[in-house]
mmCIF file of C-alpha atoms and ligand atoms in Angstrom:
data_model
loop_
_atom_site.group_PDB
_atom_site.id
_atom_site.type_symbol
_atom_site.label_atom_id
_atom_site.label_comp_id
_atom_site.label_asym_id
_atom_site.label_seq_id
_atom_site.Cartn_x
_atom_site.Cartn_y
_atom_site.Cartn_z
ATOM 1 C CA MET J 18 -102.245 -28.271 -151.469
ATOM 2 C CA THR J 19 -100.672 -26.086 -154.129
ATOM 3 C CA TYR J 20 -97.702 -27.811 -155.740
ATOM 4 C CA ILE J 21 -95.268 -25.720 -157.757
ATOM 5 C CA ASP J 22 -92.883 -27.951 -159.722
ATOM 6 C CA ARG J 23 -89.512 -26.810 -161.035
ATOM 7 C CA ARG J 24 -90.698 -26.461 -164.636
ATOM 8 C CA SER J 25 -93.552 -24.152 -163.651
ATOM 9 C CA PHE J 26 -91.167 -22.131 -161.487
ATOM 10 C CA LEU J 27 -88.686 -21.667 -164.328
ATOM 11 C CA ALA J 28 -91.439 -20.885 -166.794
ATOM 12 C CA ALA J 29 -92.582 -17.943 -164.723
ATOM 13 C CA ALA J 30 -91.697 -14.790 -166.602
ATOM 14 C CA GLY J 31 -89.703 -13.285 -163.748
ATOM 15 C CA ALA J 32 -89.242 -13.226 -160.048
ATOM 16 C CA THR J 33 -92.407 -11.211 -159.484
ATOM 17 C CA ALA J 34 -94.514 -13.583 -161.546
ATOM 18 C CA ALA J 35 -92.972 -16.576 -159.774
ATOM 19 C CA TYR J 36 -93.705 -14.934 -156.438
ATOM 20 C CA SER J 37 -97.394 -14.405 -157.251
ATOM 21 C CA MET J 38 -97.684 -18.146 -157.869
ATOM 22 C CA LEU J 39 -95.631 -19.224 -154.892
ATOM 23 C CA LYS J 40 -97.229 -17.071 -152.268
ATOM 24 C CA ASN J 41 -100.397 -19.125 -152.606
ATOM 25 C CA ALA J 42 -98.539 -22.232 -151.419
ATOM 26 C CA ASP J 43 -99.521 -23.835 -148.120
ATOM 27 C CA ALA J 44 -99.702 -21.402 -145.237
ATOM 28 C CA GLU J 45 -96.935 -21.980 -142.706
ATOM 29 C CA PRO J 46 -97.087 -21.486 -138.956
ATOM 30 C CA VAL J 47 -96.280 -18.020 -137.685
ATOM 31 C CA VAL J 48 -93.868 -17.849 -134.762
ATOM 32 C CA GLY J 49 -94.430 -15.216 -132.107
ATOM 33 C CA GLY J 50 -97.538 -13.220 -132.964
ATOM 34 C CA ASN J 51 -99.112 -11.191 -135.715
ATOM 35 C CA ARG J 52 -97.505 -10.483 -139.052
ATOM 36 C CA HIS J 53 -96.155 -7.004 -139.444
ATOM 37 C CA GLY J 54 -94.616 -6.852 -142.901
ATOM 38 C CA PRO J 55 -93.314 -5.303 -144.947
ATOM 39 C CA VAL J 56 -90.061 -4.893 -143.035
ATOM 40 C CA VAL J 57 -86.572 -4.754 -144.539
ATOM 41 C CA ILE J 58 -83.337 -4.760 -142.507
ATOM 42 C CA ALA J 59 -79.683 -4.448 -143.539
ATOM 43 C CA SER J 60 -76.205 -3.757 -142.262
ATOM 44 C CA ALA J 61 -75.465 -0.082 -141.545
ATOM 45 C CA ASN J 62 -74.171 0.513 -145.090
ATOM 46 C CA GLY J 63 -77.574 -0.581 -146.458
ATOM 47 C CA LEU J 64 -79.787 2.457 -145.794
ATOM 48 C CA ARG J 65 -80.433 2.977 -149.515
ATOM 49 C CA ALA J 66 -80.831 -0.788 -149.964
ATOM 50 C CA VAL J 67 -83.622 -1.142 -147.381
ATOM 51 C CA GLU J 68 -85.517 1.797 -148.866
ATOM 52 C CA ARG J 69 -85.315 0.371 -152.397
ATOM 53 C CA ALA J 70 -86.225 -3.180 -151.332
ATOM 54 C CA PHE J 71 -89.160 -1.880 -149.272
ATOM 55 C CA ASP J 72 -90.535 0.089 -152.263
ATOM 56 C CA LEU J 73 -90.253 -2.998 -154.474
ATOM 57 C CA ILE J 74 -92.014 -5.200 -151.939
ATOM 58 C CA GLU J 75 -94.840 -2.698 -151.751
ATOM 59 C CA GLN J 76 -95.146 -3.148 -155.537
ATOM 60 C CA ASN J 77 -95.505 -6.930 -154.969
ATOM 61 C CA THR J 78 -91.963 -7.858 -156.023
ATOM 62 C CA ASP J 79 -90.690 -11.186 -154.765
ATOM 63 C CA PRO J 80 -88.757 -10.662 -151.476
ATOM 64 C CA ALA J 81 -85.574 -12.369 -152.764
ATOM 65 C CA ALA J 82 -85.589 -10.262 -155.944
ATOM 66 C CA ALA J 83 -86.265 -7.120 -153.867
ATOM 67 C CA VAL J 84 -83.277 -7.585 -151.539
ATOM 68 C CA VAL J 85 -81.010 -8.407 -154.498
ATOM 69 C CA GLU J 86 -82.113 -5.182 -156.190
ATOM 70 C CA GLY J 87 -81.616 -3.232 -152.942
ATOM 71 C CA VAL J 88 -78.041 -4.414 -152.322
ATOM 72 C CA GLY J 89 -77.315 -3.750 -156.005
ATOM 73 C CA ILE J 90 -77.168 -0.023 -155.177
ATOM 74 C CA VAL J 91 -74.233 -0.669 -152.838
ATOM 75 C CA GLU J 92 -72.576 -3.191 -155.194
ATOM 76 C CA ALA J 93 -72.486 -0.485 -157.886
ATOM 77 C CA ASP J 94 -71.189 2.225 -155.509
ATOM 78 C CA PRO J 95 -67.432 2.708 -156.150
ATOM 79 C CA ASP J 96 -67.042 4.446 -152.772
ATOM 80 C CA ASP J 97 -68.033 1.400 -150.686
ATOM 81 C CA MET J 98 -64.774 -0.550 -150.496
ATOM 82 C CA SER J 99 -66.301 -3.689 -148.980
ATOM 83 C CA VAL J 100 -68.758 -4.646 -151.733
ATOM 84 C CA GLY J 101 -68.844 -4.980 -155.536
ATOM 85 C CA LEU J 102 -67.275 -2.245 -157.681
ATOM 86 C CA GLY J 103 -64.476 -0.548 -155.707
ATOM 87 C CA GLY J 104 -64.206 -3.410 -153.182
ATOM 88 C CA LEU J 105 -60.726 -3.962 -151.751
ATOM 89 C CA PRO J 106 -58.888 -6.631 -153.764
ATOM 90 C CA ASN J 107 -57.081 -9.825 -152.789
ATOM 91 C CA GLU J 108 -53.321 -9.929 -152.186
ATOM 92 C CA ARG J 109 -52.686 -9.931 -155.955
ATOM 93 C CA GLY J 110 -54.799 -6.822 -156.548
ATOM 94 C CA VAL J 111 -57.758 -8.731 -158.019
ATOM 95 C CA VAL J 112 -61.299 -8.063 -156.733
ATOM 96 C CA GLN J 113 -63.057 -11.377 -155.988
ATOM 97 C CA LEU J 114 -66.696 -11.186 -154.935
ATOM 98 C CA ASP J 115 -68.947 -13.533 -152.930
ATOM 99 C CA SER J 116 -72.741 -13.481 -152.602
ATOM 100 C CA SER J 117 -75.723 -15.618 -151.652
ATOM 101 C CA VAL J 118 -79.483 -15.261 -151.782
ATOM 102 C CA MET J 119 -82.336 -17.304 -150.346
ATOM 103 C CA HIS J 120 -86.037 -17.433 -151.201
ATOM 104 C CA GLY J 121 -88.210 -18.234 -148.169
ATOM 105 C CA PRO J 122 -91.399 -19.507 -149.896
ATOM 106 C CA THR J 123 -89.506 -22.205 -151.863
ATOM 107 C CA HIS J 124 -86.546 -22.611 -149.469
ATOM 108 C CA ARG J 125 -84.219 -22.355 -152.469
ATOM 109 C CA ALA J 126 -80.774 -20.804 -152.355
ATOM 110 C CA GLY J 127 -78.211 -19.625 -154.876
ATOM 111 C CA SER J 128 -74.683 -18.393 -154.414
ATOM 112 C CA VAL J 129 -71.439 -17.470 -156.145
ATOM 113 C CA ALA J 130 -67.920 -17.242 -154.746
ATOM 114 C CA ALA J 131 -64.577 -15.826 -155.923
ATOM 115 C CA LEU J 132 -66.384 -14.227 -158.866
ATOM 116 C CA GLU J 133 -64.315 -11.688 -160.824
ATOM 117 C CA ASN J 134 -65.268 -8.812 -163.163
ATOM 118 C CA ILE J 135 -69.025 -8.790 -162.464
ATOM 119 C CA VAL J 136 -70.424 -5.814 -160.530
ATOM 120 C CA HIS J 137 -73.556 -7.614 -159.304
ATOM 121 C CA PRO J 138 -72.698 -11.018 -157.793
ATOM 122 C CA ALA J 139 -76.046 -11.031 -155.949
ATOM 123 C CA GLN J 140 -77.874 -10.979 -159.297
ATOM 124 C CA VAL J 141 -75.748 -13.892 -160.492
ATOM 125 C CA ALA J 142 -76.536 -15.781 -157.253
ATOM 126 C CA LEU J 143 -80.254 -15.155 -157.881
ATOM 127 C CA LYS J 144 -79.851 -16.557 -161.424
ATOM 128 C CA VAL J 145 -78.241 -19.690 -159.943
ATOM 129 C CA LEU J 146 -81.292 -20.022 -157.681
ATOM 130 C CA GLN J 147 -83.830 -19.357 -160.445
ATOM 131 C CA THR J 148 -82.367 -21.262 -163.386
ATOM 132 C CA THR J 149 -80.280 -24.191 -162.093
ATOM 133 C CA ASP J 150 -80.551 -27.193 -159.822
ATOM 134 C CA HIS J 151 -77.335 -26.153 -158.063
ATOM 135 C CA CYS J 152 -76.827 -23.928 -155.030
ATOM 136 C CA MET J 153 -73.300 -22.623 -155.526
ATOM 137 C CA LEU J 154 -70.934 -21.768 -158.381
ATOM 138 C CA VAL J 155 -67.358 -20.625 -157.813
ATOM 139 C CA GLY J 156 -64.471 -18.968 -159.640
ATOM 140 C CA ARG J 157 -64.201 -19.557 -163.371
ATOM 141 C CA GLY J 158 -67.447 -21.560 -163.481
ATOM 142 C CA ALA J 159 -69.340 -18.706 -161.828
ATOM 143 C CA LEU J 160 -67.861 -16.233 -164.320
ATOM 144 C CA GLU J 161 -68.756 -18.439 -167.295
ATOM 145 C CA PHE J 162 -72.292 -18.774 -165.931
ATOM 146 C CA ALA J 163 -72.550 -14.976 -165.543
ATOM 147 C CA ARG J 164 -71.243 -14.466 -169.111
ATOM 148 C CA ALA J 165 -73.736 -17.014 -170.457
ATOM 149 C CA ASN J 166 -76.507 -15.049 -168.767
ATOM 150 C CA GLY J 167 -75.427 -11.782 -170.350
ATOM 151 C CA PHE J 168 -73.868 -10.069 -167.336
ATOM 152 C CA PRO J 169 -71.406 -7.405 -168.555
ATOM 153 C CA GLU J 170 -67.753 -7.669 -167.486
ATOM 154 C CA GLN J 171 -65.584 -4.837 -166.236
ATOM 155 C CA ASN J 172 -62.478 -4.246 -164.126
ATOM 156 C CA LEU J 173 -63.763 -3.824 -160.552
ATOM 157 C CA LEU J 174 -60.524 -2.371 -159.153
ATOM 158 C CA THR J 175 -61.077 1.377 -158.812
ATOM 159 C CA ASP J 176 -58.189 3.826 -158.573
ATOM 160 C CA ARG J 177 -58.876 4.393 -154.895
ATOM 161 C CA ALA J 178 -58.921 0.645 -154.085
ATOM 162 C CA ARG J 179 -55.738 0.120 -156.148
ATOM 163 C CA LYS J 180 -53.956 2.820 -154.122
ATOM 164 C CA VAL J 181 -55.106 1.322 -150.813
ATOM 165 C CA TRP J 182 -53.842 -2.083 -152.026
ATOM 166 C CA LEU J 183 -50.444 -0.570 -152.930
ATOM 167 C CA LYS J 184 -50.276 1.054 -149.489
ATOM 168 C CA TRP J 185 -50.871 -2.382 -147.922
ATOM 169 C CA LYS J 186 -48.115 -3.936 -150.084
ATOM 170 C CA ARG J 187 -45.655 -1.165 -149.248
ATOM 171 C CA ASN J 188 -46.227 -1.468 -145.495
ATOM 172 C CA LEU J 189 -46.503 -5.246 -145.228
ATOM 173 C CA SER J 190 -42.920 -5.931 -144.264
ATOM 174 C CA PRO J 191 -39.768 -3.862 -143.801
ATOM 175 C CA ALA J 192 -37.849 -6.826 -145.284
ATOM 176 C CA ASP J 193 -39.401 -6.803 -148.756
ATOM 177 C CA ASP J 194 -38.437 -4.643 -151.748
ATOM 178 C CA TRP J 195 -41.401 -2.285 -151.398
ATOM 179 C CA LEU J 196 -40.455 0.919 -149.582
ATOM 180 C CA ASP J 197 -42.625 1.835 -146.587
ATOM 181 C CA ASP J 198 -44.886 4.905 -146.833
ATOM 182 C CA ASP J 199 -42.437 7.097 -144.900
ATOM 183 C CA GLN J 200 -39.678 6.307 -147.439
ATOM 184 C CA VAL J 201 -41.792 7.117 -150.491
ATOM 185 C CA ASP J 202 -42.496 10.507 -151.992
ATOM 186 C CA LEU J 203 -46.304 10.238 -152.086
ATOM 187 C CA ASP J 204 -48.708 12.723 -153.611
ATOM 188 C CA PRO J 205 -50.683 13.964 -150.543
ATOM 189 C CA ALA J 206 -53.749 14.409 -152.770
ATOM 190 C CA ASP J 207 -53.827 10.692 -153.559
ATOM 191 C CA PRO J 208 -56.753 8.997 -151.805
ATOM 192 C CA GLY J 209 -54.697 6.104 -150.459
ATOM 193 C CA HIS J 210 -57.378 5.468 -147.883
ATOM 194 C CA PRO J 211 -60.959 4.178 -148.017
ATOM 195 C CA ASP J 212 -64.013 6.370 -148.053
ATOM 196 C CA GLU J 213 -64.852 5.904 -144.379
ATOM 197 C CA GLN J 214 -68.303 7.355 -144.721
ATOM 198 C CA HIS J 215 -69.311 4.455 -146.963
ATOM 199 C CA THR J 216 -67.014 1.613 -146.001
ATOM 200 C CA MET J 217 -67.505 -0.587 -142.930
ATOM 201 C CA LEU J 218 -63.927 -0.612 -141.635
ATOM 202 C CA ASP J 219 -62.923 -3.102 -138.973
ATOM 203 C CA THR J 220 -60.320 -3.067 -136.252
ATOM 204 C CA PRO J 221 -57.344 -4.923 -137.746
ATOM 205 C CA PRO J 222 -55.814 -8.037 -136.168
ATOM 206 C CA PRO J 223 -52.602 -7.742 -134.123
ATOM 207 C CA GLY J 224 -49.531 -6.998 -136.238
ATOM 208 C CA TRP J 225 -51.496 -5.313 -139.051
ATOM 209 C CA PRO J 226 -49.407 -2.455 -140.522
ATOM 210 C CA ALA J 227 -50.299 0.895 -138.954
ATOM 211 C CA GLY J 228 -52.433 3.196 -141.097
ATOM 212 C CA VAL J 229 -53.432 0.463 -143.561
ATOM 213 C CA PRO J 230 -57.199 -0.038 -143.747
ATOM 214 C CA TYR J 231 -58.678 -3.444 -142.966
ATOM 215 C CA THR J 232 -62.201 -4.552 -143.772
ATOM 216 C CA THR J 233 -64.375 -7.625 -143.568
ATOM 217 C CA GLY J 234 -67.258 -5.307 -144.446
ATOM 218 C CA THR J 235 -70.147 -6.671 -146.408
ATOM 219 C CA ILE J 236 -73.810 -5.855 -146.969
ATOM 220 C CA HIS J 237 -76.568 -8.090 -145.683
ATOM 221 C CA CYS J 238 -80.289 -7.428 -146.389
ATOM 222 C CA SER J 239 -83.401 -9.429 -145.394
ATOM 223 C CA ALA J 240 -87.026 -8.647 -146.172
ATOM 224 C CA LEU J 241 -90.459 -9.713 -144.967
ATOM 225 C CA THR J 242 -93.528 -9.082 -147.132
ATOM 226 C CA ALA J 243 -97.009 -8.177 -145.881
ATOM 227 C CA ASP J 244 -97.978 -11.819 -146.570
ATOM 228 C CA GLY J 245 -95.201 -13.102 -144.306
ATOM 229 C CA ASP J 246 -92.793 -14.263 -147.028
ATOM 230 C CA ILE J 247 -89.064 -13.793 -146.612
ATOM 231 C CA GLY J 248 -86.021 -13.171 -148.815
ATOM 232 C CA SER J 249 -82.424 -12.768 -147.751
ATOM 233 C CA CYS J 250 -79.152 -11.761 -149.424
ATOM 234 C CA THR J 251 -75.514 -11.065 -148.519
ATOM 235 C CA THR J 252 -72.868 -9.697 -150.888
ATOM 236 C CA THR J 253 -69.212 -8.715 -150.356
ATOM 237 C CA SER J 254 -65.705 -8.283 -151.687
ATOM 238 C CA GLY J 255 -64.625 -10.169 -148.567
ATOM 239 C CA LEU J 256 -61.579 -9.845 -146.412
ATOM 240 C CA SER J 257 -59.258 -7.143 -147.701
ATOM 241 C CA PHE J 258 -56.023 -8.483 -149.284
ATOM 242 C CA LYS J 259 -57.120 -12.107 -148.762
ATOM 243 C CA ILE J 260 -55.275 -15.084 -150.257
ATOM 244 C CA PRO J 261 -56.601 -15.508 -153.836
ATOM 245 C CA GLY J 262 -59.476 -17.986 -153.815
ATOM 246 C CA ARG J 263 -60.329 -17.370 -150.148
ATOM 247 C CA VAL J 264 -64.083 -17.628 -149.631
ATOM 248 C CA GLY J 265 -65.715 -16.041 -146.585
ATOM 249 C CA ASP J 266 -69.085 -16.600 -144.973
ATOM 250 C CA SER J 267 -71.151 -14.404 -147.316
ATOM 251 C CA PRO J 268 -71.780 -17.024 -150.054
ATOM 252 C CA ILE J 269 -72.126 -19.935 -147.601
ATOM 253 C CA ILE J 270 -75.799 -20.757 -147.084
ATOM 254 C CA GLY J 271 -76.398 -20.876 -143.317
ATOM 255 C CA ALA J 272 -73.284 -18.817 -142.533
ATOM 256 C CA GLY J 273 -73.490 -15.401 -144.276
ATOM 257 C CA MET J 274 -77.277 -15.575 -144.548
ATOM 258 C CA TYR J 275 -80.156 -17.972 -144.107
ATOM 259 C CA CYS J 276 -83.934 -17.879 -144.020
ATOM 260 C CA ASP J 277 -86.726 -20.210 -143.090
ATOM 261 C CA ASN J 278 -90.125 -18.949 -144.203
ATOM 262 C CA ALA J 279 -91.709 -20.399 -141.048
ATOM 263 C CA ILE J 280 -89.354 -18.591 -138.658
ATOM 264 C CA GLY J 281 -87.363 -15.684 -140.115
ATOM 265 C CA ALA J 282 -84.068 -14.629 -141.644
ATOM 266 C CA ALA J 283 -80.569 -13.783 -140.485
ATOM 267 C CA GLY J 284 -77.329 -12.498 -141.924
ATOM 268 C CA ALA J 285 -73.786 -11.689 -140.873
ATOM 269 C CA THR J 286 -71.006 -9.223 -141.533
ATOM 270 C CA GLY J 287 -67.502 -9.239 -140.096
ATOM 271 C CA ARG J 288 -64.908 -12.001 -139.808
ATOM 272 C CA GLY J 289 -66.233 -14.690 -142.134
ATOM 273 C CA GLU J 290 -64.153 -17.576 -140.830
ATOM 274 C CA ALA J 291 -65.666 -17.202 -137.346
ATOM 275 C CA VAL J 292 -69.191 -17.083 -138.797
ATOM 276 C CA ILE J 293 -68.611 -20.172 -140.962
ATOM 277 C CA GLU J 294 -67.235 -22.165 -138.030
ATOM 278 C CA SER J 295 -70.447 -21.507 -136.071
ATOM 279 C CA CYS J 296 -72.969 -21.662 -138.990
ATOM 280 C CA GLY J 297 -73.880 -18.154 -137.760
ATOM 281 C CA SER J 298 -77.021 -17.242 -139.700
ATOM 282 C CA PHE J 299 -78.563 -20.705 -139.454
ATOM 283 C CA ALA J 300 -77.887 -20.635 -135.720
ATOM 284 C CA VAL J 301 -79.635 -17.245 -135.295
ATOM 285 C CA VAL J 302 -82.739 -18.466 -137.171
ATOM 286 C CA ASP J 303 -82.667 -21.642 -135.087
ATOM 287 C CA GLU J 304 -82.534 -19.605 -131.851
ATOM 288 C CA MET J 305 -85.522 -17.522 -133.035
ATOM 289 C CA GLY J 306 -87.349 -20.785 -133.759
ATOM 290 C CA ARG J 307 -86.741 -21.747 -130.112
ATOM 291 C CA GLY J 308 -88.427 -18.530 -129.015
ATOM 292 C CA LEU J 309 -85.663 -15.946 -128.618
ATOM 293 C CA ASP J 310 -86.220 -12.375 -129.773
ATOM 294 C CA PRO J 311 -84.143 -11.365 -132.814
ATOM 295 C CA ALA J 312 -81.514 -9.385 -130.848
ATOM 296 C CA GLU J 313 -81.370 -12.083 -128.145
ATOM 297 C CA ALA J 314 -80.828 -14.717 -130.836
ATOM 298 C CA CYS J 315 -77.960 -12.671 -132.305
ATOM 299 C CA ILE J 316 -76.384 -12.262 -128.846
ATOM 300 C CA ALA J 317 -76.702 -15.995 -128.074
ATOM 301 C CA VAL J 318 -74.851 -16.902 -131.296
ATOM 302 C CA LEU J 319 -72.191 -14.184 -130.856
ATOM 303 C CA LYS J 320 -71.481 -15.497 -127.341
ATOM 304 C CA LYS J 321 -70.911 -18.957 -128.823
ATOM 305 C CA ILE J 322 -68.589 -17.479 -131.457
ATOM 306 C CA VAL J 323 -66.584 -15.721 -128.735
ATOM 307 C CA ASP J 324 -66.456 -18.870 -126.610
ATOM 308 C CA ARG J 325 -65.284 -20.968 -129.565
ATOM 309 C CA SER J 326 -62.655 -18.388 -130.444
ATOM 310 C CA ARG J 327 -61.361 -18.626 -126.858
ATOM 311 C CA ARG J 328 -61.133 -22.431 -127.213
ATOM 312 C CA GLN J 329 -59.347 -22.108 -130.552
ATOM 313 C CA LYS J 330 -56.644 -20.116 -128.771
ATOM 314 C CA ARG J 331 -56.170 -17.802 -131.725
ATOM 315 C CA LEU J 332 -57.351 -14.286 -132.509
ATOM 316 C CA PHE J 333 -58.064 -13.901 -128.815
ATOM 317 C CA GLU J 334 -56.309 -11.414 -126.529
ATOM 318 C CA ASN J 335 -57.030 -9.941 -123.083
ATOM 319 C CA GLY J 336 -60.143 -12.088 -122.673
ATOM 320 C CA LYS J 337 -61.719 -10.873 -125.932
ATOM 321 C CA PRO J 338 -61.606 -11.787 -129.603
ATOM 322 C CA VAL J 339 -59.557 -9.464 -131.813
ATOM 323 C CA PHE J 340 -62.191 -9.470 -134.569
ATOM 324 C CA ASN J 341 -65.764 -8.278 -134.915
ATOM 325 C CA VAL J 342 -68.917 -10.010 -136.115
ATOM 326 C CA ARG J 343 -72.307 -8.339 -136.523
ATOM 327 C CA MET J 344 -75.498 -10.399 -136.844
ATOM 328 C CA TYR J 345 -78.875 -9.218 -138.178
ATOM 329 C CA ALA J 346 -82.211 -10.957 -137.606
ATOM 330 C CA LEU J 347 -85.761 -10.546 -138.907
ATOM 331 C CA ARG J 348 -88.551 -12.677 -137.497
ATOM 332 C CA LYS J 349 -91.657 -13.920 -139.275
ATOM 333 C CA ASP J 350 -93.884 -11.639 -137.164
ATOM 334 C CA GLY J 351 -91.947 -8.510 -138.224
ATOM 335 C CA ALA J 352 -89.763 -8.215 -135.119
ATOM 336 C CA PHE J 353 -86.150 -7.398 -135.992
ATOM 337 C CA GLY J 354 -82.820 -6.771 -134.311
ATOM 338 C CA SER J 355 -79.059 -6.839 -134.572
ATOM 339 C CA ALA J 356 -76.075 -7.317 -132.267
ATOM 340 C CA SER J 357 -72.303 -7.315 -132.528
ATOM 341 C CA ILE J 358 -69.272 -8.522 -130.630
ATOM 342 C CA PHE J 359 -67.876 -4.962 -130.506
ATOM 343 C CA GLY J 360 -69.891 -1.757 -130.764
ATOM 344 C CA GLY J 361 -69.689 1.937 -129.991
ATOM 345 C CA LYS J 362 -71.279 3.631 -126.989
ATOM 346 C CA ASN J 363 -74.717 3.335 -128.628
ATOM 347 C CA GLY J 364 -74.197 -0.319 -129.549
ATOM 348 C CA THR J 365 -74.151 -1.464 -133.153
ATOM 349 C CA ALA J 366 -75.881 0.353 -136.014
ATOM 350 C CA PHE J 367 -78.067 -1.306 -138.613
ATOM 351 C CA ALA J 368 -80.517 -0.093 -141.265
ATOM 352 C CA VAL J 369 -84.246 -0.779 -141.245
ATOM 353 C CA CYS J 370 -87.245 0.247 -143.347
ATOM 354 C CA THR J 371 -90.869 -0.109 -142.264
ATOM 355 C CA SER J 372 -93.993 1.880 -143.105
ATOM 356 C CA GLU J 373 -92.394 4.582 -140.921
ATOM 357 C CA GLY J 374 -89.537 4.947 -143.397
ATOM 358 C CA ALA J 375 -85.852 4.058 -143.646
ATOM 359 C CA ARG J 376 -83.638 4.760 -140.656
ATOM 360 C CA VAL J 377 -80.635 3.625 -138.628
ATOM 361 C CA GLU J 378 -81.307 1.759 -135.382
ATOM 362 C CA TYR J 379 -78.944 0.338 -132.761
ATOM 363 C CA GLY J 380 -78.627 -3.106 -131.227
ATOM 364 C CA PRO J 381 -76.595 -4.388 -128.252
ATOM 365 C CA SER J 382 -72.903 -5.328 -128.340
ATOM 366 C CA LEU J 383 -71.003 -7.774 -126.150
ATOM 367 C CA TYR J 384 -68.145 -5.289 -125.688
ATOM 368 C CA THR J 385 -67.756 -1.522 -126.113
ATOM 369 C CA ARG J 386 -64.735 -0.343 -128.053
HETATM 370 N N1 LIG W 2 -67.967 -11.372 -143.895
HETATM 371 C C1 LIG W 2 -67.244 -11.187 -145.081
HETATM 372 C C2 LIG W 2 -66.077 -12.028 -145.214
HETATM 373 O O1 LIG W 2 -65.470 -12.433 -144.229
HETATM 374 O O2 LIG W 2 -65.696 -12.301 -146.343
#
């Protein structure tokens, strides 16, 4: 038996070096057939992420480091208003980011929540995993940890996101001192709306002001190497205009993402509270462990989320929830899939990269919009 203690792990020069050591650890049982890695999957906004992570895995990069690097492209993209730089802020106009990462071969996890001023929360989460005995750092502590590790600080609120936030404030209530859009002389050239091509917008809950964008968008990415090792990562700016300090599912291990090197990986985007209350990603991996296909496992968990929402008697109208959740699953044998509560006529889109290249594929939805 190969035993890798913590000191040896930390002494490894980097994630790739650590991976070379760890992949020789005891072989684990494969569920459901032959191994078909590398495979990388992500939410629909992760097409560039899957391509990058796939390339890195082909160069023998550790799967956790590869997915963190892949989602970093989207974290640094100011046009994606659901992740990292340019993400929609909280109700005070401050961008607070959440992220988690998990390393299949060692079953270690790291995460950060309510982190401000750092473009790459996923990299900070990976540092938590690699260099501490903790799983999760939040708020000021997470920022101090990022500073100590040399992460640069910057204001994450872009002009576009600031204008969308102001639009939300103006239209929140006719009773406050902010004039509604139709009472204000606005510059029509101002981009007071998100870049819809990049941002995963969601259908807002009942009572949301008309014309104000709403997002629980996020990026999730999971990877499987040719040797059958798994890494998983989720990163987000969370619910738009949330109460300061609100933490969604993305940094919660087992909710926003989870992996078990013997079974597979899963991740979630959409309404974080619903995913947390059903331990969504853990539940999908668990269903795959019981023999369900990846898409079937996603559907089984989404049905439970819908059923629990019905029992909660909130955010439920006309026999359906008023929010969306999308789940993504990658199995140890290379099978992958995704499903959502609501989807378009083709179902729900997600990104995948295999030896056939990066592309968008579609999974089933419980309801069509
Ligand atoms: N799924 C992202 C969030 O709810 O924060």
